[in-house]
PDB file of C-alpha atoms and ligand atoms in Angstrom:
ATOM      1  CA  MET X   1       0.172  -0.127   0.089  1.00  0.00           C
ATOM      2  CA  LYS X   2       1.290   3.630  -0.595  1.00  0.00           C
ATOM      3  CA  ARG X   3       1.097   6.294   1.724  1.00  0.00           C
ATOM      4  CA  GLU X   4       1.814   9.880   0.587  1.00  0.00           C
ATOM      5  CA  ILE X   5       4.321  12.337   2.606  1.00  0.00           C
ATOM      6  CA  LEU X   6       4.550  15.460   1.324  1.00  0.00           C
ATOM      7  CA  GLY X   7       3.792  14.390  -1.620  1.00  0.00           C
ATOM      8  CA  ILE X   8       6.063  11.253  -2.282  1.00  0.00           C
ATOM      9  CA  ALA X   9       4.434   8.124  -2.480  1.00  0.00           C
ATOM     10  CA  PHE X  10       6.076   5.793  -0.185  1.00  0.00           C
ATOM     11  CA  ASP X  11       5.591   1.928  -0.180  1.00  0.00           C
ATOM     12  CA  ASP X  12       4.163   0.745   3.435  1.00  0.00           C
ATOM     13  CA  LEU X  13       6.195  -1.820   4.105  1.00  0.00           C
ATOM     14  CA  THR X  14       8.275  -3.601   6.872  1.00  0.00           C
ATOM     15  CA  ARG X  15      11.881  -4.608   6.321  1.00  0.00           C
ATOM     16  CA  GLU X  16      11.289  -8.214   4.904  1.00  0.00           C
ATOM     17  CA  GLU X  17       8.054  -7.470   3.253  1.00  0.00           C
ATOM     18  CA  ALA X  18      10.500  -4.902   1.190  1.00  0.00           C
ATOM     19  CA  ALA X  19      12.383  -7.786   0.841  1.00  0.00           C
ATOM     20  CA  GLN X  20       9.972 -10.540  -0.710  1.00  0.00           C
ATOM     21  CA  ALA X  21       8.912  -7.432  -2.941  1.00  0.00           C
ATOM     22  CA  GLY X  22      12.170  -7.166  -4.102  1.00  0.00           C
ATOM     23  CA  ALA X  23      13.271 -10.634  -4.757  1.00  0.00           C
ATOM     24  CA  ARG X  24       9.836 -11.302  -6.854  1.00  0.00           C
ATOM     25  CA  LEU X  25      10.935  -7.656  -8.806  1.00  0.00           C
ATOM     26  CA  LEU X  26      14.120  -9.400  -9.371  1.00  0.00           C
ATOM     27  CA  GLU X  27      12.917 -12.331 -10.407  1.00  0.00           C
ATOM     28  CA  GLU X  28      10.857 -10.984 -12.713  1.00  0.00           C
ATOM     29  CA  ASP X  29      12.867 -10.135 -16.836  1.00  0.00           C
ATOM     30  CA  ARG X  30      12.436  -6.458 -16.970  1.00  0.00           C
ATOM     31  CA  PHE X  31      14.209  -3.463 -15.975  1.00  0.00           C
ATOM     32  CA  HIS X  32      13.280  -2.113 -12.129  1.00  0.00           C
ATOM     33  CA  TYR X  33      14.593   1.078  -9.890  1.00  0.00           C
ATOM     34  CA  VAL X  34      13.986   0.903  -5.876  1.00  0.00           C
ATOM     35  CA  VAL X  35      14.560   5.038  -4.339  1.00  0.00           C
ATOM     36  CA  THR X  36      14.942   5.259  -0.780  1.00  0.00           C
ATOM     37  CA  PRO X  37      14.118   8.656  -0.179  1.00  0.00           C
ATOM     38  CA  ASN X  38      14.910  10.302   3.067  1.00  0.00           C
ATOM     39  CA  PRO X  39      13.630  14.130   4.589  1.00  0.00           C
ATOM     40  CA  GLU X  40      16.044  15.602   1.991  1.00  0.00           C
ATOM     41  CA  PHE X  41      14.707  13.643  -1.233  1.00  0.00           C
ATOM     42  CA  ILE X  42      11.179  15.793   0.125  1.00  0.00           C
ATOM     43  CA  LEU X  43      12.347  19.019   0.192  1.00  0.00           C
ATOM     44  CA  ALA X  44      14.629  18.731  -2.941  1.00  0.00           C
ATOM     45  CA  ALA X  45      11.636  17.160  -4.735  1.00  0.00           C
ATOM     46  CA  GLU X  46       9.413  20.021  -3.890  1.00  0.00           C
ATOM     47  CA  LYS X  47      11.402  22.126  -5.534  1.00  0.00           C
ATOM     48  CA  ASP X  48      12.719  19.930  -8.406  1.00  0.00           C
ATOM     49  CA  GLU X  49       9.554  18.485 -10.661  1.00  0.00           C
ATOM     50  CA  GLU X  50      11.411  16.145 -12.942  1.00  0.00           C
ATOM     51  CA  PHE X  51      13.339  14.818  -9.026  1.00  0.00           C
ATOM     52  CA  ARG X  52       9.563  13.895  -7.933  1.00  0.00           C
ATOM     53  CA  GLN X  53       8.508  12.183 -11.084  1.00  0.00           C
ATOM     54  CA  VAL X  54      11.520   9.904 -10.757  1.00  0.00           C
ATOM     55  CA  LEU X  55      10.462   9.555  -7.166  1.00  0.00           C
ATOM     56  CA  ASN X  56       6.956   8.351  -7.928  1.00  0.00           C
ATOM     57  CA  GLY X  57       7.865   6.236 -10.953  1.00  0.00           C
ATOM     58  CA  ALA X  58      10.000   4.112  -8.970  1.00  0.00           C
ATOM     59  CA  ASP X  59       8.511   0.316  -8.667  1.00  0.00           C
ATOM     60  CA  LEU X  60       9.416   0.593  -4.838  1.00  0.00           C
ATOM     61  CA  VAL X  61      10.133   3.709  -2.852  1.00  0.00           C
ATOM     62  CA  LEU X  62      11.071   2.939   0.151  1.00  0.00           C
ATOM     63  CA  PRO X  63      11.788   5.376   3.353  1.00  0.00           C
ATOM     64  CA  ASP X  64      15.347   5.529   4.227  1.00  0.00           C
ATOM     65  CA  GLY X  65      15.699   8.060   7.189  1.00  0.00           C
ATOM     66  CA  ILE X  66      14.006   8.251  10.292  1.00  0.00           C
ATOM     67  CA  GLY X  67      12.492  11.575   9.385  1.00  0.00           C
ATOM     68  CA  VAL X  68      10.140  10.418   7.305  1.00  0.00           C
ATOM     69  CA  VAL X  69       8.803   7.952   9.680  1.00  0.00           C
ATOM     70  CA  TYR X  70       7.883  10.981  12.457  1.00  0.00           C
ATOM     71  CA  SER X  71       6.536  13.350   8.998  1.00  0.00           C
ATOM     72  CA  ALA X  72       4.226  10.334   8.366  1.00  0.00           C
ATOM     73  CA  ARG X  73       3.599  10.032  12.010  1.00  0.00           C
ATOM     74  CA  ILE X  74       2.705  13.940  12.180  1.00  0.00           C
ATOM     75  CA  GLN X  75       0.710  13.846   8.910  1.00  0.00           C
ATOM     76  CA  GLY X  76      -1.915  10.821  10.215  1.00  0.00           C
ATOM     77  CA  THR X  77       0.016   8.749   7.460  1.00  0.00           C
ATOM     78  CA  PRO X  78       1.957   6.196  10.212  1.00  0.00           C
ATOM     79  CA  LEU X  79       3.956   4.491   7.660  1.00  0.00           C
ATOM     80  CA  LYS X  80       5.471   0.686   9.954  1.00  0.00           C
ATOM     81  CA  GLY X  81       8.599   1.775   9.445  1.00  0.00           C
ATOM     82  CA  ARG X  82      12.234   3.008   8.787  1.00  0.00           C
ATOM     83  CA  VAL X  83      13.415   0.363   6.076  1.00  0.00           C
ATOM     84  CA  PRO X  84      16.849   2.209   5.283  1.00  0.00           C
ATOM     85  CA  GLY X  85      18.628   1.194   2.130  1.00  0.00           C
ATOM     86  CA  ILE X  86      22.065   0.032   2.858  1.00  0.00           C
ATOM     87  CA  GLU X  87      19.581  -3.124   4.901  1.00  0.00           C
ATOM     88  CA  PHE X  88      17.920  -3.613   1.579  1.00  0.00           C
ATOM     89  CA  ALA X  89      20.932  -3.720  -0.460  1.00  0.00           C
ATOM     90  CA  ALA X  90      22.319  -5.784   1.676  1.00  0.00           C
ATOM     91  CA  ASP X  91      18.749  -8.359   1.495  1.00  0.00           C
ATOM     92  CA  MET X  92      18.824  -8.056  -2.865  1.00  0.00           C
ATOM     93  CA  LEU X  93      22.616  -9.348  -2.049  1.00  0.00           C
ATOM     94  CA  SER X  94      21.337 -12.511  -0.223  1.00  0.00           C
ATOM     95  CA  CYS X  95      18.527 -12.808  -2.365  1.00  0.00           C
ATOM     96  CA  LEU X  96      20.917 -12.758  -5.949  1.00  0.00           C
ATOM     97  CA  ASN X  97      23.714 -14.611  -3.628  1.00  0.00           C
ATOM     98  CA  ARG X  98      20.958 -17.195  -3.726  1.00  0.00           C
ATOM     99  CA  ARG X  99      19.438 -17.769  -8.013  1.00  0.00           C
ATOM    100  CA  GLY X 100      23.604 -16.954  -9.218  1.00  0.00           C
ATOM    101  CA  GLY X 101      23.617 -13.322 -10.843  1.00  0.00           C
ATOM    102  CA  ARG X 102      25.966 -10.856 -11.866  1.00  0.00           C
ATOM    103  CA  LEU X 103      26.097  -7.059  -9.643  1.00  0.00           C
ATOM    104  CA  TYR X 104      27.531  -3.954 -10.973  1.00  0.00           C
ATOM    105  CA  LEU X 105      28.650  -1.279  -9.006  1.00  0.00           C
ATOM    106  CA  LEU X 106      28.464   2.164  -9.953  1.00  0.00           C
ATOM    107  CA  GLY X 107      29.215   5.647  -7.827  1.00  0.00           C
ATOM    108  CA  ALA X 108      31.424   6.890  -5.328  1.00  0.00           C
ATOM    109  CA  LYS X 109      34.651   8.027  -5.836  1.00  0.00           C
ATOM    110  CA  PRO X 110      38.131   6.184  -7.958  1.00  0.00           C
ATOM    111  CA  GLY X 111      38.654   2.526  -6.079  1.00  0.00           C
ATOM    112  CA  VAL X 112      35.579   2.997  -3.687  1.00  0.00           C
ATOM    113  CA  ALA X 113      33.575   0.616  -5.995  1.00  0.00           C
ATOM    114  CA  GLU X 114      36.538  -1.665  -6.800  1.00  0.00           C
ATOM    115  CA  GLU X 115      36.797  -2.194  -2.907  1.00  0.00           C
ATOM    116  CA  ALA X 116      33.301  -2.331  -2.171  1.00  0.00           C
ATOM    117  CA  GLY X 117      32.944  -5.010  -5.246  1.00  0.00           C
ATOM    118  CA  ARG X 118      35.550  -7.452  -3.299  1.00  0.00           C
ATOM    119  CA  ARG X 119      34.454  -6.981   0.152  1.00  0.00           C
ATOM    120  CA  ILE X 120      30.510  -8.132  -1.354  1.00  0.00           C
ATOM    121  CA  ILE X 121      31.745 -10.603  -3.590  1.00  0.00           C
ATOM    122  CA  GLY X 122      33.955 -12.461  -0.099  1.00  0.00           C
ATOM    123  CA  GLN X 123      30.369 -12.456   1.130  1.00  0.00           C
ATOM    124  CA  TYR X 124      28.515 -13.662  -1.092  1.00  0.00           C
ATOM    125  CA  PRO X 125      29.944 -16.510  -2.972  1.00  0.00           C
ATOM    126  CA  ASN X 126      27.592 -16.599  -5.756  1.00  0.00           C
ATOM    127  CA  ILE X 127      27.795 -12.916  -6.677  1.00  0.00           C
ATOM    128  CA  GLU X 128      29.410 -12.637 -10.011  1.00  0.00           C
ATOM    129  CA  LEU X 129      30.912  -9.388  -9.759  1.00  0.00           C
ATOM    130  CA  CYS X 130      30.412  -7.961 -13.334  1.00  0.00           C
ATOM    131  CA  GLY X 131      32.235  -4.510 -12.998  1.00  0.00           C
ATOM    132  CA  ALA X 132      32.641  -1.279 -10.977  1.00  0.00           C
ATOM    133  CA  GLN X 133      32.867   2.086 -11.813  1.00  0.00           C
ATOM    134  CA  ASP X 134      33.276   5.450  -9.947  1.00  0.00           C
ATOM    135  CA  GLY X 135      30.923   7.913 -10.110  1.00  0.00           C
ATOM    136  CA  TYR X 136      32.607  10.851 -11.334  1.00  0.00           C
ATOM    137  CA  PHE X 137      31.791  10.188 -14.457  1.00  0.00           C
ATOM    138  CA  ARG X 138      31.745  13.309 -17.669  1.00  0.00           C
ATOM    139  CA  ASP X 139      29.470  10.992 -19.870  1.00  0.00           C
ATOM    140  CA  GLU X 140      26.435   9.937 -18.450  1.00  0.00           C
ATOM    141  CA  GLU X 141      25.696   7.470 -22.169  1.00  0.00           C
ATOM    142  CA  ALA X 142      29.387   6.620 -22.225  1.00  0.00           C
ATOM    143  CA  ALA X 143      28.812   5.417 -17.771  1.00  0.00           C
ATOM    144  CA  LEU X 144      25.507   3.309 -19.690  1.00  0.00           C
ATOM    145  CA  LEU X 145      27.788   2.026 -21.787  1.00  0.00           C
ATOM    146  CA  LYS X 146      30.357   0.320 -19.667  1.00  0.00           C
ATOM    147  CA  VAL X 147      26.901  -0.867 -17.435  1.00  0.00           C
ATOM    148  CA  SER X 148      25.427  -2.239 -20.589  1.00  0.00           C
ATOM    149  CA  ALA X 149      28.605  -4.082 -21.626  1.00  0.00           C
ATOM    150  CA  ALA X 150      29.119  -5.837 -17.719  1.00  0.00           C
ATOM    151  CA  ARG X 151      25.068  -7.733 -18.718  1.00  0.00           C
ATOM    152  CA  PRO X 152      24.285  -6.979 -14.731  1.00  0.00           C
ATOM    153  CA  ASP X 153      20.840  -8.511 -13.084  1.00  0.00           C
ATOM    154  CA  LEU X 154      21.826  -6.279 -10.367  1.00  0.00           C
ATOM    155  CA  LEU X 155      23.093  -2.616 -10.527  1.00  0.00           C
ATOM    156  CA  PHE X 156      24.292  -0.309  -7.369  1.00  0.00           C
ATOM    157  CA  VAL X 157      23.900   3.830  -8.239  1.00  0.00           C
ATOM    158  CA  CYS X 158      25.633   5.211  -5.826  1.00  0.00           C
ATOM    159  CA  LEU X 159      25.799   9.184  -7.240  1.00  0.00           C
ATOM    160  CA  GLY X 160      24.163  10.778  -4.095  1.00  0.00           C
ATOM    161  CA  ALA X 161      20.590  12.367  -5.015  1.00  0.00           C
ATOM    162  CA  PRO X 162      18.612  13.472  -6.757  1.00  0.00           C
ATOM    163  CA  LYS X 163      21.773  12.722  -9.768  1.00  0.00           C
ATOM    164  CA  GLN X 164      21.124   8.895  -8.968  1.00  0.00           C
ATOM    165  CA  GLU X 165      17.462   8.624  -9.159  1.00  0.00           C
ATOM    166  CA  LYS X 166      17.855  10.356 -12.469  1.00  0.00           C
ATOM    167  CA  TRP X 167      19.958   8.360 -14.146  1.00  0.00           C
ATOM    168  CA  MET X 168      18.367   5.400 -12.732  1.00  0.00           C
ATOM    169  CA  ALA X 169      15.479   6.582 -14.853  1.00  0.00           C
ATOM    170  CA  ARG X 170      16.296   8.192 -17.731  1.00  0.00           C
ATOM    171  CA  TRP X 171      19.367   4.864 -18.906  1.00  0.00           C
ATOM    172  CA  GLY X 172      18.441   2.249 -16.722  1.00  0.00           C
ATOM    173  CA  ARG X 173      16.163   0.329 -19.085  1.00  0.00           C
ATOM    174  CA  HIS X 174      19.063   0.259 -21.541  1.00  0.00           C
ATOM    175  CA  THR X 175      21.513  -1.600 -18.353  1.00  0.00           C
ATOM    176  CA  GLY X 176      19.622  -4.768 -19.241  1.00  0.00           C
ATOM    177  CA  ALA X 177      19.749  -5.265 -15.648  1.00  0.00           C
ATOM    178  CA  ARG X 178      16.630  -6.422 -13.809  1.00  0.00           C
ATOM    179  CA  MET X 179      16.398  -3.794 -11.079  1.00  0.00           C
ATOM    180  CA  ALA X 180      18.582  -0.859 -10.012  1.00  0.00           C
ATOM    181  CA  ILE X 181      19.224   1.107  -6.576  1.00  0.00           C
ATOM    182  CA  GLY X 182      19.914   4.710  -5.575  1.00  0.00           C
ATOM    183  CA  LEU X 183      21.683   4.025  -2.503  1.00  0.00           C
ATOM    184  CA  GLY X 184      23.694   7.085  -2.201  1.00  0.00           C
ATOM    185  CA  GLY X 185      26.486   6.377   0.620  1.00  0.00           C
ATOM    186  CA  ALA X 186      26.310   2.498   0.538  1.00  0.00           C
ATOM    187  CA  LEU X 187      29.501   1.782  -1.567  1.00  0.00           C
ATOM    188  CA  ASP X 188      31.221   3.923   1.039  1.00  0.00           C
ATOM    189  CA  VAL X 189      29.912   2.048   3.924  1.00  0.00           C
ATOM    190  CA  PHE X 190      30.581  -1.753   2.004  1.00  0.00           C
ATOM    191  CA  ALA X 191      34.307  -0.343   1.180  1.00  0.00           C
ATOM    192  CA  GLY X 192      34.815   0.032   4.858  1.00  0.00           C
ATOM    193  CA  LYS X 193      35.123   3.729   4.664  1.00  0.00           C
ATOM    194  CA  VAL X 194      32.632   4.734   6.423  1.00  0.00           C
ATOM    195  CA  GLU X 195      30.760   3.218   9.203  1.00  0.00           C
ATOM    196  CA  ARG X 196      27.155   2.910  10.194  1.00  0.00           C
ATOM    197  CA  ALA X 197      25.782   4.034  13.064  1.00  0.00           C
ATOM    198  CA  PRO X 198      25.929   0.172  16.167  1.00  0.00           C
ATOM    199  CA  GLU X 199      22.778  -1.030  16.213  1.00  0.00           C
ATOM    200  CA  ARG X 200      22.203   0.717  19.479  1.00  0.00           C
ATOM    201  CA  TRP X 201      22.162   3.876  17.960  1.00  0.00           C
ATOM    202  CA  ARG X 202      19.708   2.502  15.366  1.00  0.00           C
ATOM    203  CA  LYS X 203      17.452   1.095  16.878  1.00  0.00           C
ATOM    204  CA  LEU X 204      16.912   4.334  19.661  1.00  0.00           C
ATOM    205  CA  GLY X 205      16.097   6.121  15.621  1.00  0.00           C
ATOM    206  CA  LEU X 206      19.442   7.875  16.599  1.00  0.00           C
ATOM    207  CA  GLU X 207      21.933   7.203  13.084  1.00  0.00           C
ATOM    208  CA  TRP X 208      21.394  10.836  12.230  1.00  0.00           C
ATOM    209  CA  ALA X 209      23.314  11.233  15.250  1.00  0.00           C
ATOM    210  CA  TYR X 210      25.754   8.975  15.176  1.00  0.00           C
ATOM    211  CA  ARG X 211      26.495  10.444  11.778  1.00  0.00           C
ATOM    212  CA  LEU X 212      26.311  14.050  12.524  1.00  0.00           C
ATOM    213  CA  LYS X 213      29.118  13.311  15.328  1.00  0.00           C
ATOM    214  CA  LYS X 214      31.426  11.051  12.880  1.00  0.00           C
ATOM    215  CA  GLU X 215      30.646  14.187  10.001  1.00  0.00           C
ATOM    216  CA  PRO X 216      30.680  17.405  11.592  1.00  0.00           C
ATOM    217  CA  GLN X 217      30.868  18.495   8.453  1.00  0.00           C
ATOM    218  CA  ARG X 218      27.260  17.223   7.664  1.00  0.00           C
ATOM    219  CA  ALA X 219      25.956  19.685   9.872  1.00  0.00           C
ATOM    220  CA  GLY X 220      24.886  21.993   6.732  1.00  0.00           C
ATOM    221  CA  ARG X 221      23.236  20.066   5.172  1.00  0.00           C
ATOM    222  CA  MET X 222      20.791  18.584   8.051  1.00  0.00           C
ATOM    223  CA  ALA X 223      20.359  21.710  10.233  1.00  0.00           C
ATOM    224  CA  LYS X 224      16.953  22.382   7.566  1.00  0.00           C
ATOM    225  CA  LEU X 225      16.129  18.190   7.978  1.00  0.00           C
ATOM    226  CA  PRO X 226      13.629  19.859  11.098  1.00  0.00           C
ATOM    227  CA  LEU X 227      11.620  21.310   8.377  1.00  0.00           C
ATOM    228  CA  VAL X 228      10.029  18.913   7.107  1.00  0.00           C
ATOM    229  CA  LEU X 229       8.261  17.663  10.379  1.00  0.00           C
ATOM    230  CA  VAL X 230       7.501  21.120  10.186  1.00  0.00           C
ATOM    231  CA  LYS X 231       5.460  20.694   6.829  1.00  0.00           C
ATOM    232  CA  ALA X 232       3.855  17.376   8.082  1.00  0.00           C
ATOM    233  CA  ALA X 233       2.424  19.378  10.371  1.00  0.00           C
ATOM    234  CA  GLY X 234       1.051  21.946   8.705  1.00  0.00           C
ATOM    235  CA  ALA X 235      -0.401  19.226   5.927  1.00  0.00           C
ATOM    236  CA  ARG X 236      -2.200  17.587   8.960  1.00  0.00           C
ATOM    237  CA  LEU X 237      -3.298  20.715   9.840  1.00  0.00           C
ATOM    238  CA  LYS X 238      -4.845  21.797   6.417  1.00  0.00           C
ATOM    239  CA  LYS X 239      -6.618  17.885   6.413  1.00  0.00           C
TER     240      LYS X 239
HETATM  241  N1  UDP W   1      29.432  10.367  -5.776  1.00  0.00           N
HETATM  242  C1  UDP W   1      29.470  10.070  -6.861  1.00  0.00           C
HETATM  243  N2  UDP W   1      29.389  10.892  -7.684  1.00  0.00           N
HETATM  244  C2  UDP W   1      28.774  12.329  -7.827  1.00  0.00           C
HETATM  245  C3  UDP W   1      28.466  12.611  -6.848  1.00  0.00           C
HETATM  246  C4  UDP W   1      28.636  12.148  -5.428  1.00  0.00           C
HETATM  247  O1  UDP W   1      30.002   9.091  -7.104  1.00  0.00           O
HETATM  248  O2  UDP W   1      28.686  12.907  -8.283  1.00  0.00           O
HETATM  249  C5  UDP W   1      29.299   9.998  -4.424  1.00  0.00           C
HETATM  250  C6  UDP W   1      30.234   9.977  -2.678  1.00  0.00           C
HETATM  251  O3  UDP W   1      31.703   9.760  -3.367  1.00  0.00           O
HETATM  252  C7  UDP W   1      29.238   9.071  -1.717  1.00  0.00           C
HETATM  253  C8  UDP W   1      27.712   9.126  -2.886  1.00  0.00           C
HETATM  254  O4  UDP W   1      27.940   9.532  -4.160  1.00  0.00           O
HETATM  255  O5  UDP W   1      29.605   7.626  -2.434  1.00  0.00           O
HETATM  256  C9  UDP W   1      26.652  10.203  -2.104  1.00  0.00           C
HETATM  257  O6  UDP W   1      26.513  10.648  -0.981  1.00  0.00           O
HETATM  258  P1  UDP W   1      25.684  11.441  -0.300  1.00  0.00           P
HETATM  259  O7  UDP W   1      26.797  11.549   1.080  1.00  0.00           O
HETATM  260  O8  UDP W   1      25.205  12.074  -0.489  1.00  0.00           O
HETATM  261  O9  UDP W   1      24.922  10.419   0.511  1.00  0.00           O
HETATM  262  P2  UDP W   1      24.019   9.132   1.437  1.00  0.00           P
HETATM  263  O10 UDP W   1      25.087   8.468   2.184  1.00  0.00           O
HETATM  264  O11 UDP W   1      23.518  11.072   2.191  1.00  0.00           O
HETATM  265  O12 UDP W   1      22.513   8.671   0.859  1.00  0.00           O
END
């Protein structure tokens, strides 16, 4: 079931349900793309109609941040919970590993995707890493040609938002992949360059605070996030 939160139609799924839905998409022999919006996406999509349409056109729209879950509650349309993109990505890797398949990693700084790939295939022996490419290419189409030549089943697109979502919507169906997922900084995490918050912080809904502690330079970017809660309150009052 879809729940609209400030103009974005999210899929209201638990992590397990999202994994099952993703597994079904991976079974189908056609292209699908998955987006994992956080509050920053919601604010950006308000000012960028193309981005909003690309988000709403995805096969799965998963609430990545606790801020989305709070906004949903404030708005009076609560969601079952948050489905962090990186956890959905891990579930899709398990799924691909069960059936065997080809993975392509696109994004992050030079060398990061390769390192992430080495670590992933160390953990998932039935996955073949068919290619990796950094995310600082100039020519979108040239990047696409490299991906499609590798014939992936699953593709992680980690270019930051909205670049990664627009890339998937524009080029995804030409990659030949069954699924592309927009995953922001996930390759940095898979490569061991950035550490996720410990489980205790995550369970308390404080992953954002841990991230801010580790990367204080994000403070400016994060300062506008409470705005999304204010907007959710406004939406509730308008109803
Ligand atoms: N990135 C990229 N190409 C670009 C801009 C960013 O590959 O043109 C990468 C960047 O190196 C990082 C990821 O995209 O690995 C985005 O990280 P960000 O912190 O924006 O994402 P978040 O973790 O917030 O989803």
